[in-house]
mmCIF file of C-alpha atoms in Angstrom:
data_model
loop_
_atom_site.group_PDB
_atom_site.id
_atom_site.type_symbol
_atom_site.label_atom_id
_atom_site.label_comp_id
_atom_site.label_asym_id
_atom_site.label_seq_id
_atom_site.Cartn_x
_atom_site.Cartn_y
_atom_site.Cartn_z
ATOM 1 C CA UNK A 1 -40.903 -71.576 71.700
ATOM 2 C CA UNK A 2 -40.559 -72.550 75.621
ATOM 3 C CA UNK A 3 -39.117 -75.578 76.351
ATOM 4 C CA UNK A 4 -41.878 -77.296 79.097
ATOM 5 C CA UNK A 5 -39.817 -80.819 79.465
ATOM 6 C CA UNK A 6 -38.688 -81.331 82.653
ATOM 7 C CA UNK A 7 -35.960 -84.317 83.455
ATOM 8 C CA UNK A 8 -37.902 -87.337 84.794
ATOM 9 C CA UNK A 9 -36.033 -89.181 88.070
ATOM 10 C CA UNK A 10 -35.101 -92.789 85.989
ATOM 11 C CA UNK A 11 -37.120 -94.722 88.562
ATOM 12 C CA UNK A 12 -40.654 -92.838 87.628
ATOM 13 C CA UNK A 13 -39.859 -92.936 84.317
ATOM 14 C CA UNK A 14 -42.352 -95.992 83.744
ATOM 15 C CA UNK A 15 -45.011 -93.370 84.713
ATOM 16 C CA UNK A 16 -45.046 -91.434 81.675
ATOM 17 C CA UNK A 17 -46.126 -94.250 79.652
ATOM 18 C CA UNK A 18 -48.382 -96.837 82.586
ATOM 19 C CA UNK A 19 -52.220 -95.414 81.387
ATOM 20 C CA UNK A 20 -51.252 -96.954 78.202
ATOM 21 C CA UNK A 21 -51.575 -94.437 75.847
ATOM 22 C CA UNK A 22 -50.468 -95.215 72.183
ATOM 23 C CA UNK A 23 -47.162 -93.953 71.485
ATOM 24 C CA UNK A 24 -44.976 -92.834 68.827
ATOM 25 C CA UNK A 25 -41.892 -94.651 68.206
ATOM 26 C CA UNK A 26 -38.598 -93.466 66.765
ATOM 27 C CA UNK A 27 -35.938 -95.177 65.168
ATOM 28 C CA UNK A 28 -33.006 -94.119 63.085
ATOM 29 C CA UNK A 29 -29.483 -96.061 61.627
ATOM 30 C CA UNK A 30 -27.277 -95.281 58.956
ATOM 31 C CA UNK A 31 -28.718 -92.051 58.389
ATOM 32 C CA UNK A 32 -32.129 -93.115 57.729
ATOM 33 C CA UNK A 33 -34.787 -92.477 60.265
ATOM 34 C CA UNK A 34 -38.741 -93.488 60.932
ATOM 35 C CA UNK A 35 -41.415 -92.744 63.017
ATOM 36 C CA UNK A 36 -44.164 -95.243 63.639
ATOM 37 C CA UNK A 37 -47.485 -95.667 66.012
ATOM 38 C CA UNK A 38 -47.795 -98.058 68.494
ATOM 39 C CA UNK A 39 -50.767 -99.217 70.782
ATOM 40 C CA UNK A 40 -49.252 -101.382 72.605
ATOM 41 C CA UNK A 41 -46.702 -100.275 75.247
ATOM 42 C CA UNK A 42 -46.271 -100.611 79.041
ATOM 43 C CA UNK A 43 -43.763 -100.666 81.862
ATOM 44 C CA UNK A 44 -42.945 -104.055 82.504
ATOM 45 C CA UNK A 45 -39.990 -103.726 85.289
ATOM 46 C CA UNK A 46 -39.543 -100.244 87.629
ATOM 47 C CA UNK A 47 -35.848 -101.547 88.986
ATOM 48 C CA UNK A 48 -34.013 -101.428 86.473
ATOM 49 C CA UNK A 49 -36.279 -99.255 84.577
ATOM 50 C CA UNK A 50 -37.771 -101.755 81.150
ATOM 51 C CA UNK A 51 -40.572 -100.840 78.980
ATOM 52 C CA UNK A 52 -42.156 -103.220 76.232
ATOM 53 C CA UNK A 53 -43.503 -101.800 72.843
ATOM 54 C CA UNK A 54 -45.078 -104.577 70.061
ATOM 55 C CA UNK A 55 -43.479 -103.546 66.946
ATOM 56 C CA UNK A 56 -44.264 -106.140 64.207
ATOM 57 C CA UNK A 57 -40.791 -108.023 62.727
ATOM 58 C CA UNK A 58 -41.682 -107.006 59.434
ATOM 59 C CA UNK A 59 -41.747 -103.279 59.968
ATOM 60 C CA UNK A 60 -38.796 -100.505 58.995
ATOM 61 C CA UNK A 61 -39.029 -99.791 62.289
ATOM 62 C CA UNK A 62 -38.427 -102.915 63.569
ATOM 63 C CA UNK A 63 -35.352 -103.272 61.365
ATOM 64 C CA UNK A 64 -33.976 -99.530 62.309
ATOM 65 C CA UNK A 65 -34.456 -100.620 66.169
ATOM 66 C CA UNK A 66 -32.651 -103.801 65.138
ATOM 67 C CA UNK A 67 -29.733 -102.383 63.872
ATOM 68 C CA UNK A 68 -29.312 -99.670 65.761
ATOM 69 C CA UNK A 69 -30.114 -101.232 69.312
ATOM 70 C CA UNK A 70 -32.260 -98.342 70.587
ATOM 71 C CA UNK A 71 -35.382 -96.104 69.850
ATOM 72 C CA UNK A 72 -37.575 -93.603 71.436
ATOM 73 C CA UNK A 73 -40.663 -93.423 72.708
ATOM 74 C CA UNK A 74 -42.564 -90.042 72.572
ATOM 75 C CA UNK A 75 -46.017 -89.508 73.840
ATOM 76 C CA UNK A 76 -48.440 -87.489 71.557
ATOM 77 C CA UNK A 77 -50.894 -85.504 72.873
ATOM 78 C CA UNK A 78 -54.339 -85.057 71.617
ATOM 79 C CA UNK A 79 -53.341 -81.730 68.768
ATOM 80 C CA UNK A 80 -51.758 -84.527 66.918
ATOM 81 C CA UNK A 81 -53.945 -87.077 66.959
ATOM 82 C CA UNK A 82 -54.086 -87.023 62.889
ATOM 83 C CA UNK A 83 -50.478 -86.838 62.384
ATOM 84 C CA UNK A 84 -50.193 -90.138 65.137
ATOM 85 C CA UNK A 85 -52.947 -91.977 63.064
ATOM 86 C CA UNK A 86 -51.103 -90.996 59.434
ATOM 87 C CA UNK A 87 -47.603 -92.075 60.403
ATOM 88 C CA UNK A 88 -49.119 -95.220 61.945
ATOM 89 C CA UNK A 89 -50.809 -95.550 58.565
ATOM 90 C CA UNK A 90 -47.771 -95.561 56.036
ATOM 91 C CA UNK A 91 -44.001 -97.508 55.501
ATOM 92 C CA UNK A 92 -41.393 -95.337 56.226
ATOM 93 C CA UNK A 93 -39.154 -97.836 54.149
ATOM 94 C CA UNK A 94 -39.967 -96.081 50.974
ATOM 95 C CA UNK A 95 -39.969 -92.581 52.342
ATOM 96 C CA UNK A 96 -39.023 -89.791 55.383
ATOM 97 C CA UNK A 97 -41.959 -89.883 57.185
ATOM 98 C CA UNK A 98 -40.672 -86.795 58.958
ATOM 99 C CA UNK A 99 -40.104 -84.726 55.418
ATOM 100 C CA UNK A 100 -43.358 -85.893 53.905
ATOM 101 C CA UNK A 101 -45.533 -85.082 57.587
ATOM 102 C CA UNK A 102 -43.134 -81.722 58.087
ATOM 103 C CA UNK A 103 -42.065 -83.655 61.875
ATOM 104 C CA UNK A 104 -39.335 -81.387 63.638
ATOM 105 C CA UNK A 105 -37.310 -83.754 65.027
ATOM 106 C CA UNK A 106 -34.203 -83.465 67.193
ATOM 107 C CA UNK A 107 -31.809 -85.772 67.877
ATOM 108 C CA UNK A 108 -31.802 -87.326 71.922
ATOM 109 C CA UNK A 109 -29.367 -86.246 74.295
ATOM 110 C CA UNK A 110 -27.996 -89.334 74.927
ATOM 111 C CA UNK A 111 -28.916 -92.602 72.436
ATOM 112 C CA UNK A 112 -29.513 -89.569 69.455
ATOM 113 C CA UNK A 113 -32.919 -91.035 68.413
ATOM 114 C CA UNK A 114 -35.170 -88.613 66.862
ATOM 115 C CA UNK A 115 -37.127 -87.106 69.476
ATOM 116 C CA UNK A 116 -40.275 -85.420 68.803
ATOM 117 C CA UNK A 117 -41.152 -82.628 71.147
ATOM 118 C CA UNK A 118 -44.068 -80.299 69.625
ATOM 119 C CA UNK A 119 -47.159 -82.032 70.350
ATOM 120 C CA UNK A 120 -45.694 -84.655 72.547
ATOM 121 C CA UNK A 121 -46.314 -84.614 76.335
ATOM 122 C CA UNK A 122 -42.923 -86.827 77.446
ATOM 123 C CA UNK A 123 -40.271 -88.649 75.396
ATOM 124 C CA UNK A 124 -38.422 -91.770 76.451
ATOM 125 C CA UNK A 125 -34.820 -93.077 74.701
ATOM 126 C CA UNK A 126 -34.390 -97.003 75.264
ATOM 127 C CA UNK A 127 -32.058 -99.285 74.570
ATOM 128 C CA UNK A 128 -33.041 -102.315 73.196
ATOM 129 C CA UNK A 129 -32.734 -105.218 75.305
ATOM 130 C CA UNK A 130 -32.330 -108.830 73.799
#
């Protein structure tokens, strides 16, 4: 498999995600991991770079991002709109959404999120900030 991601300058990073497209979000801590959909995500600052994703406080997700202090973003294209819409659909709290959905997931290059790259246009790590 070719590897078509190409590293994105940090300052235009805010355009792989500013049409608003819904996203996938990754989290992972103490060797348990999830993968969630999200609708609602945007740049909100270009200098330094800040992006804002709605992730509801009662979500695994939420918790893993919590804990951990960082997640990824990865953008899904249209061949996975079904898988998008099933792990927005589920808890990963009581299972590996990645196992039960077959997701190959590596970890990022610099935060070590889970970073999904077949089917995914772009992918983001982030740092939570408080």
């Amino acid at each position: 498999m070719t590897n078509h991601f190409q590293p994105v300058a940090l300052h235009h990073a805010s355009r792989l995600i500013n049409h608003g497209p819904t996203v996938l979000v990754t989290s992972a801590h103490g060797g348990r991991r999830n993968v969630m959909a999200a609708a609602w995500s945007m740049p909100v600052e270009f200098t330094p770079p800040r992006v804002a994703v709605v992730i509801d406080k009662k979500t695994y997700t939420r918790e893993l991002v919590a804990a951990s202090g960082a997640f990824a973003l990865c953008i899904p294209g249209a061949g996975i709109a079904e898988l998008t819409y099933a792990v927005g659909s589920s808890s990963g709290r009581e299972m590996d959404k990645f196992a039960q959905h077959a997701i190959d997931a590596r970890p990022g290059p610099v935060l070590g999120m889970p970073i999904i790259e077949e089917g995914c246009l772009a992918w983001l790590e982030c740092r939570l900030i408080p």
